[in-house]
């Protein structure tokens, strides 16, 4: 009987299905791990009040974690949108007591549709309490800038220096994603000694909603299956690039990546590792 590795995402619910918990669970399913979730907040805009973040109570967060742990058990944890300092404190406490094999932290701050997904006064707690617990953190360029006090990033060398400075906050590995650079899409991995770059051709599409969540979720799944960090990042980047290549939109709005693309189309994009 196959019992896949058990993976828990602690993140926000993106009602449109492209990002957050929904992207994570779709990715986990595609990559053959058993997915579970703790929902920290629901992102969904009310048509009249315009309220778009519906945060969950600490009690609800504790209850979801207790349920996942008791009913199933947890091998690897991923975090996404945490929203507040209060939630970050609780998630740090959960992680500290969890004894899981890996922690993947995607320091989500702003969504594609400009929702603010992390409060300003939570950034310090993220840096001091959560990042030091991570096996790997996966900031994009805007998140990297915020974590490094507004630093400008314009080239791969800047990403390397940023990865080194983020490494000093305590995670075992830092993956700075260069999606907003010109030219090929290059990400930089740093382990305290060596830099590894992961490069794919740049795809020209607007339908990338949830790409960051999907990438980090794929890394989480591959680590849970026992892959090395380098292999997990390589497989995950190929997976998310193929998902972006087959992204689409049902409406006028920015659409999702296609989580099933690798399976449905039987292709996976080549990633150059250096
Ligand atoms: O893509 C970042 C993201 C993460 N988590 C949630 C989101 C979004 C973007 O909208 O809604 C819950």
mmCIF file of C-alpha atoms and ligand atoms in Angstrom:
data_model
loop_
_atom_site.group_PDB
_atom_site.id
_atom_site.type_symbol
_atom_site.label_atom_id
_atom_site.label_comp_id
_atom_site.label_asym_id
_atom_site.label_seq_id
_atom_site.Cartn_x
_atom_site.Cartn_y
_atom_site.Cartn_z
ATOM 1 C CA UNK A 1 0.000 0.000 0.000
ATOM 2 C CA UNK A 2 1.368 3.414 -0.964
ATOM 3 C CA UNK A 3 1.434 5.960 1.828
ATOM 4 C CA UNK A 4 2.726 9.218 0.370
ATOM 5 C CA UNK A 5 4.717 11.711 2.496
ATOM 6 C CA UNK A 6 2.517 14.059 4.548
ATOM 7 C CA UNK A 7 2.759 17.757 3.787
ATOM 8 C CA UNK A 8 1.020 20.610 5.589
ATOM 9 C CA UNK A 9 0.561 24.110 4.187
ATOM 10 C CA UNK A 10 -0.126 26.960 6.616
ATOM 11 C CA UNK A 11 -1.374 29.769 4.374
ATOM 12 C CA UNK A 12 -4.260 31.877 3.138
ATOM 13 C CA UNK A 13 -7.231 30.700 1.130
ATOM 14 C CA UNK A 14 -7.343 32.327 -2.325
ATOM 15 C CA UNK A 15 -11.003 31.950 -3.265
ATOM 16 C CA UNK A 16 -10.245 32.158 -6.998
ATOM 17 C CA UNK A 17 -8.252 28.939 -6.796
ATOM 18 C CA UNK A 18 -4.984 30.154 -8.339
ATOM 19 C CA UNK A 19 -2.842 30.898 -5.309
ATOM 20 C CA UNK A 20 -2.516 30.242 -1.588
ATOM 21 C CA UNK A 21 -3.881 27.034 -0.075
ATOM 22 C CA UNK A 22 -5.612 26.106 -3.325
ATOM 23 C CA UNK A 23 -2.401 26.301 -5.387
ATOM 24 C CA UNK A 24 -0.527 24.398 -2.704
ATOM 25 C CA UNK A 25 -3.002 21.515 -2.528
ATOM 26 C CA UNK A 26 -3.240 21.212 -6.326
ATOM 27 C CA UNK A 27 0.546 21.120 -6.537
ATOM 28 C CA UNK A 28 0.837 18.559 -3.746
ATOM 29 C CA UNK A 29 -1.650 16.343 -5.560
ATOM 30 C CA UNK A 30 0.206 16.630 -8.874
ATOM 31 C CA UNK A 31 3.482 15.713 -7.186
ATOM 32 C CA UNK A 32 2.164 12.709 -5.260
ATOM 33 C CA UNK A 33 2.306 13.888 -1.662
ATOM 34 C CA UNK A 34 -0.550 13.907 0.856
ATOM 35 C CA UNK A 35 -1.687 17.510 1.309
ATOM 36 C CA UNK A 36 -3.218 19.100 4.413
ATOM 37 C CA UNK A 37 -3.966 22.704 5.283
ATOM 38 C CA UNK A 38 -4.178 25.260 8.071
ATOM 39 C CA UNK A 39 -5.981 28.356 6.788
ATOM 40 C CA UNK A 40 -4.709 31.601 8.343
ATOM 41 C CA UNK A 41 -6.954 34.004 6.422
ATOM 42 C CA UNK A 42 -9.465 33.992 3.587
ATOM 43 C CA UNK A 43 -8.671 36.317 0.685
ATOM 44 C CA UNK A 44 -11.928 37.191 -1.074
ATOM 45 C CA UNK A 45 -13.293 40.658 -1.815
ATOM 46 C CA UNK A 46 -16.792 41.427 -0.602
ATOM 47 C CA UNK A 47 -18.699 43.077 -3.495
ATOM 48 C CA UNK A 48 -20.190 45.825 -1.304
ATOM 49 C CA UNK A 49 -17.981 46.348 1.741
ATOM 50 C CA UNK A 50 -14.772 45.767 -0.318
ATOM 51 C CA UNK A 51 -13.273 43.981 2.652
ATOM 52 C CA UNK A 52 -10.855 41.439 1.170
ATOM 53 C CA UNK A 53 -8.942 39.826 4.029
ATOM 54 C CA UNK A 54 -10.966 37.720 6.441
ATOM 55 C CA UNK A 55 -8.471 36.616 9.044
ATOM 56 C CA UNK A 56 -8.963 33.467 11.069
ATOM 57 C CA UNK A 57 -8.669 33.314 14.841
ATOM 58 C CA UNK A 58 -5.664 31.870 16.648
ATOM 59 C CA UNK A 59 -8.059 29.262 18.034
ATOM 60 C CA UNK A 60 -9.058 28.196 14.514
ATOM 61 C CA UNK A 61 -5.396 27.967 13.508
ATOM 62 C CA UNK A 62 -4.554 25.834 16.549
ATOM 63 C CA UNK A 63 -7.553 23.588 15.907
ATOM 64 C CA UNK A 64 -6.612 22.959 12.277
ATOM 65 C CA UNK A 65 -3.037 22.102 13.182
ATOM 66 C CA UNK A 66 -4.089 19.794 16.023
ATOM 67 C CA UNK A 67 -6.461 17.987 13.653
ATOM 68 C CA UNK A 68 -3.842 17.481 10.935
ATOM 69 C CA UNK A 69 -1.258 16.312 13.439
ATOM 70 C CA UNK A 70 -3.561 13.902 15.275
ATOM 71 C CA UNK A 71 -5.464 12.473 12.314
ATOM 72 C CA UNK A 72 -2.513 12.114 9.986
ATOM 73 C CA UNK A 73 0.845 13.419 11.230
ATOM 74 C CA UNK A 74 3.098 15.883 9.438
ATOM 75 C CA UNK A 75 6.445 15.283 7.672
ATOM 76 C CA UNK A 76 7.057 18.699 6.106
ATOM 77 C CA UNK A 77 5.509 22.146 6.657
ATOM 78 C CA UNK A 78 5.192 24.974 4.139
ATOM 79 C CA UNK A 79 4.082 28.469 5.100
ATOM 80 C CA UNK A 80 2.565 31.094 2.799
ATOM 81 C CA UNK A 81 0.359 34.069 3.696
ATOM 82 C CA UNK A 82 0.445 34.574 7.473
ATOM 83 C CA UNK A 83 -0.881 38.153 7.534
ATOM 84 C CA UNK A 84 -0.261 39.275 11.141
ATOM 85 C CA UNK A 85 2.361 39.273 13.872
ATOM 86 C CA UNK A 86 -0.044 37.329 16.074
ATOM 87 C CA UNK A 87 -0.281 34.529 13.488
ATOM 88 C CA UNK A 88 3.483 34.501 12.916
ATOM 89 C CA UNK A 89 4.069 34.076 16.661
ATOM 90 C CA UNK A 90 1.642 31.141 16.737
ATOM 91 C CA UNK A 91 3.110 29.526 13.615
ATOM 92 C CA UNK A 92 6.632 29.818 15.058
ATOM 93 C CA UNK A 93 5.375 28.077 18.193
ATOM 94 C CA UNK A 94 3.750 25.321 16.081
ATOM 95 C CA UNK A 95 6.927 24.803 14.067
ATOM 96 C CA UNK A 96 9.110 24.726 17.176
ATOM 97 C CA UNK A 97 7.006 21.907 18.624
ATOM 98 C CA UNK A 98 6.537 20.011 15.370
ATOM 99 C CA UNK A 99 9.723 17.950 14.810
ATOM 100 C CA UNK A 100 9.146 17.915 11.060
ATOM 101 C CA UNK A 101 11.922 17.132 8.556
ATOM 102 C CA UNK A 102 11.781 20.401 6.626
ATOM 103 C CA UNK A 103 10.198 23.848 6.805
ATOM 104 C CA UNK A 104 9.663 25.774 3.561
ATOM 105 C CA UNK A 105 8.872 29.458 4.144
ATOM 106 C CA UNK A 106 7.480 31.526 1.297
ATOM 107 C CA UNK A 107 7.496 35.050 2.812
ATOM 108 C CA UNK A 108 4.306 36.151 1.060
ATOM 109 C CA UNK A 109 3.673 39.905 1.283
ATOM 110 C CA UNK A 110 1.609 41.190 -1.661
ATOM 111 C CA UNK A 111 -0.713 39.327 -4.059
ATOM 112 C CA UNK A 112 -0.853 39.799 -7.849
ATOM 113 C CA UNK A 113 -4.105 41.694 -7.446
ATOM 114 C CA UNK A 114 -2.415 44.045 -4.957
ATOM 115 C CA UNK A 115 -3.960 42.672 -1.812
ATOM 116 C CA UNK A 116 -1.739 43.323 1.159
ATOM 117 C CA UNK A 117 -1.060 39.845 2.538
ATOM 118 C CA UNK A 118 1.281 40.786 5.416
ATOM 119 C CA UNK A 119 0.855 43.687 7.838
ATOM 120 C CA UNK A 120 3.791 46.103 8.194
ATOM 121 C CA UNK A 121 4.293 45.387 11.866
ATOM 122 C CA UNK A 122 4.598 41.649 11.137
ATOM 123 C CA UNK A 123 7.811 41.946 9.117
ATOM 124 C CA UNK A 124 10.057 42.094 12.146
ATOM 125 C CA UNK A 125 8.486 38.947 13.633
ATOM 126 C CA UNK A 126 8.848 37.195 10.273
ATOM 127 C CA UNK A 127 12.563 38.024 10.200
ATOM 128 C CA UNK A 128 13.340 37.254 13.828
ATOM 129 C CA UNK A 129 11.041 34.350 14.696
ATOM 130 C CA UNK A 130 10.209 32.506 11.501
ATOM 131 C CA UNK A 131 13.030 32.776 8.971
ATOM 132 C CA UNK A 132 15.576 31.229 11.398
ATOM 133 C CA UNK A 133 13.421 28.076 11.550
ATOM 134 C CA UNK A 134 13.418 27.504 7.789
ATOM 135 C CA UNK A 135 15.116 24.821 5.766
ATOM 136 C CA UNK A 136 14.611 27.151 2.802
ATOM 137 C CA UNK A 137 13.017 30.557 2.208
ATOM 138 C CA UNK A 138 11.760 31.559 -1.247
ATOM 139 C CA UNK A 139 11.389 35.366 -1.505
ATOM 140 C CA UNK A 140 10.748 37.096 -4.824
ATOM 141 C CA UNK A 141 12.512 40.388 -5.540
ATOM 142 C CA UNK A 142 9.989 42.755 -3.885
ATOM 143 C CA UNK A 143 9.922 40.543 -0.773
ATOM 144 C CA UNK A 144 13.727 40.402 -0.733
ATOM 145 C CA UNK A 145 13.856 44.206 -0.858
ATOM 146 C CA UNK A 146 11.442 44.534 2.054
ATOM 147 C CA UNK A 147 13.392 42.000 4.130
ATOM 148 C CA UNK A 148 16.588 43.984 3.431
ATOM 149 C CA UNK A 149 15.218 47.418 4.329
ATOM 150 C CA UNK A 150 14.257 48.573 0.848
ATOM 151 C CA UNK A 151 17.423 47.572 -1.014
ATOM 152 C CA UNK A 152 17.332 47.964 -4.817
ATOM 153 C CA UNK A 153 17.957 44.785 -6.849
ATOM 154 C CA UNK A 154 18.814 45.058 -10.515
ATOM 155 C CA UNK A 155 21.022 42.113 -11.542
ATOM 156 C CA UNK A 156 21.989 38.534 -10.630
ATOM 157 C CA UNK A 157 24.965 39.822 -8.601
ATOM 158 C CA UNK A 158 22.523 41.853 -6.467
ATOM 159 C CA UNK A 159 20.451 38.697 -5.923
ATOM 160 C CA UNK A 160 23.565 36.836 -4.782
ATOM 161 C CA UNK A 161 24.493 39.506 -2.241
ATOM 162 C CA UNK A 162 20.872 39.605 -1.052
ATOM 163 C CA UNK A 163 20.817 35.809 -0.664
ATOM 164 C CA UNK A 164 23.937 36.012 1.490
ATOM 165 C CA UNK A 165 22.442 38.739 3.686
ATOM 166 C CA UNK A 166 19.174 36.816 4.081
ATOM 167 C CA UNK A 167 21.167 33.678 4.940
ATOM 168 C CA UNK A 168 22.523 35.612 7.913
ATOM 169 C CA UNK A 169 18.972 35.822 9.298
ATOM 170 C CA UNK A 170 19.174 32.069 9.967
ATOM 171 C CA UNK A 171 17.558 29.862 7.273
ATOM 172 C CA UNK A 172 19.633 26.906 6.028
ATOM 173 C CA UNK A 173 19.061 27.805 2.363
ATOM 174 C CA UNK A 174 17.902 30.977 0.612
ATOM 175 C CA UNK A 175 16.326 30.968 -2.852
ATOM 176 C CA UNK A 176 15.975 34.502 -4.234
ATOM 177 C CA UNK A 177 13.756 34.429 -7.325
ATOM 178 C CA UNK A 178 14.756 36.725 -10.152
ATOM 179 C CA UNK A 179 11.424 36.790 -11.946
ATOM 180 C CA UNK A 180 11.464 40.586 -12.268
ATOM 181 C CA UNK A 181 14.891 40.857 -13.910
ATOM 182 C CA UNK A 182 15.235 41.342 -17.660
ATOM 183 C CA UNK A 183 16.368 38.348 -19.743
ATOM 184 C CA UNK A 184 16.060 34.706 -18.700
ATOM 185 C CA UNK A 185 14.273 33.818 -15.443
ATOM 186 C CA UNK A 186 17.161 33.176 -13.028
ATOM 187 C CA UNK A 187 16.865 32.185 -9.369
ATOM 188 C CA UNK A 188 19.799 32.123 -6.947
ATOM 189 C CA UNK A 189 20.195 29.466 -4.236
ATOM 190 C CA UNK A 190 22.688 30.027 -1.404
ATOM 191 C CA UNK A 191 23.634 27.572 1.348
ATOM 192 C CA UNK A 192 26.151 29.663 3.264
ATOM 193 C CA UNK A 193 29.051 28.572 1.046
ATOM 194 C CA UNK A 194 28.008 27.991 -2.547
ATOM 195 C CA UNK A 195 25.714 29.743 -5.019
ATOM 196 C CA UNK A 196 23.657 27.707 -7.461
ATOM 197 C CA UNK A 197 21.647 29.379 -10.217
ATOM 198 C CA UNK A 198 18.550 27.919 -11.859
ATOM 199 C CA UNK A 199 17.673 29.377 -15.229
ATOM 200 C CA UNK A 200 14.828 28.959 -17.701
ATOM 201 C CA UNK A 201 13.791 30.902 -20.777
ATOM 202 C CA UNK A 202 11.522 33.843 -19.957
ATOM 203 C CA UNK A 203 7.888 33.237 -20.809
ATOM 204 C CA UNK A 204 5.761 36.188 -21.849
ATOM 205 C CA UNK A 205 2.378 35.829 -20.190
ATOM 206 C CA UNK A 206 0.323 37.716 -17.643
ATOM 207 C CA UNK A 207 -1.337 34.561 -16.326
ATOM 208 C CA UNK A 208 1.041 33.866 -13.468
ATOM 209 C CA UNK A 209 -1.275 34.221 -10.481
ATOM 210 C CA UNK A 210 -0.062 31.876 -7.753
ATOM 211 C CA UNK A 211 3.245 31.050 -9.438
ATOM 212 C CA UNK A 212 5.235 31.755 -6.281
ATOM 213 C CA UNK A 213 2.948 29.588 -4.143
ATOM 214 C CA UNK A 214 3.122 26.798 -6.715
ATOM 215 C CA UNK A 215 6.924 26.927 -6.894
ATOM 216 C CA UNK A 216 7.340 26.782 -3.090
ATOM 217 C CA UNK A 217 4.702 24.036 -2.824
ATOM 218 C CA UNK A 218 6.555 21.979 -5.431
ATOM 219 C CA UNK A 219 9.837 22.423 -3.517
ATOM 220 C CA UNK A 220 7.991 21.269 -0.380
ATOM 221 C CA UNK A 221 6.635 18.158 -2.113
ATOM 222 C CA UNK A 222 10.021 17.204 -3.559
ATOM 223 C CA UNK A 223 11.769 17.639 -0.201
ATOM 224 C CA UNK A 224 9.081 15.495 1.425
ATOM 225 C CA UNK A 225 9.865 12.751 -1.104
ATOM 226 C CA UNK A 226 13.496 12.801 0.045
ATOM 227 C CA UNK A 227 15.120 14.846 -2.703
ATOM 228 C CA UNK A 228 18.115 17.097 -1.981
ATOM 229 C CA UNK A 229 17.519 20.851 -1.918
ATOM 230 C CA UNK A 230 19.199 21.294 -5.307
ATOM 231 C CA UNK A 231 17.108 18.559 -6.921
ATOM 232 C CA UNK A 232 13.911 19.800 -5.253
ATOM 233 C CA UNK A 233 14.454 23.339 -6.565
ATOM 234 C CA UNK A 234 15.307 22.089 -10.058
ATOM 235 C CA UNK A 235 12.244 19.828 -10.310
ATOM 236 C CA UNK A 236 10.013 22.535 -8.800
ATOM 237 C CA UNK A 237 11.243 25.236 -11.182
ATOM 238 C CA UNK A 238 10.569 22.978 -14.133
ATOM 239 C CA UNK A 239 7.093 22.203 -12.757
ATOM 240 C CA UNK A 240 6.153 25.859 -12.191
ATOM 241 C CA UNK A 241 7.598 26.969 -15.535
ATOM 242 C CA UNK A 242 5.459 24.415 -17.357
ATOM 243 C CA UNK A 243 2.473 25.542 -15.269
ATOM 244 C CA UNK A 244 3.168 29.158 -16.319
ATOM 245 C CA UNK A 245 3.638 28.159 -19.971
ATOM 246 C CA UNK A 246 0.118 26.692 -20.017
ATOM 247 C CA UNK A 247 -1.460 29.402 -17.830
ATOM 248 C CA UNK A 248 -4.772 30.810 -18.997
ATOM 249 C CA UNK A 249 -7.602 33.063 -17.877
ATOM 250 C CA UNK A 250 -11.339 32.450 -17.734
ATOM 251 C CA UNK A 251 -12.044 36.205 -17.537
ATOM 252 C CA UNK A 252 -10.493 39.615 -18.220
ATOM 253 C CA UNK A 253 -8.469 39.283 -15.039
ATOM 254 C CA UNK A 254 -4.984 37.820 -14.563
ATOM 255 C CA UNK A 255 -5.388 34.050 -14.627
ATOM 256 C CA UNK A 256 -3.871 31.063 -12.876
ATOM 257 C CA UNK A 257 -0.916 28.923 -13.779
ATOM 258 C CA UNK A 258 -2.049 25.480 -14.913
ATOM 259 C CA UNK A 259 -1.030 23.152 -12.103
ATOM 260 C CA UNK A 260 -1.792 20.037 -14.127
ATOM 261 C CA UNK A 261 0.243 21.124 -17.176
ATOM 262 C CA UNK A 262 3.212 18.785 -16.667
ATOM 263 C CA UNK A 263 0.880 15.775 -16.443
ATOM 264 C CA UNK A 264 -1.697 16.790 -19.057
ATOM 265 C CA UNK A 265 0.750 17.988 -21.704
ATOM 266 C CA UNK A 266 3.478 15.461 -20.901
ATOM 267 C CA UNK A 267 6.213 18.084 -21.051
ATOM 268 C CA UNK A 268 8.481 19.682 -18.518
ATOM 269 C CA UNK A 269 10.630 22.717 -19.159
ATOM 270 C CA UNK A 270 14.383 22.381 -19.054
ATOM 271 C CA UNK A 271 16.166 24.130 -16.179
ATOM 272 C CA UNK A 272 19.863 25.009 -16.524
ATOM 273 C CA UNK A 273 21.722 24.614 -13.241
ATOM 274 C CA UNK A 274 25.046 26.346 -12.669
HETATM 275 O O1 LIG B 1 0.287 34.827 -4.739
HETATM 276 C C1 LIG B 1 0.364 35.198 -3.430
HETATM 277 C C2 LIG B 1 -0.813 34.801 -2.614
HETATM 278 C C3 LIG B 1 -0.623 33.948 -1.552
HETATM 279 N N1 LIG B 1 -1.618 33.551 -0.749
HETATM 280 C C4 LIG B 1 -2.875 33.977 -0.953
HETATM 281 C C5 LIG B 1 -3.170 34.832 -2.010
HETATM 282 C C6 LIG B 1 -2.119 35.254 -2.864
HETATM 283 C C7 LIG B 1 -2.414 36.149 -3.978
HETATM 284 O O2 LIG B 1 -3.497 36.619 -4.186
HETATM 285 O O3 LIG B 1 -4.426 35.234 -2.205
HETATM 286 C C8 LIG B 1 -3.943 33.512 -0.040
#
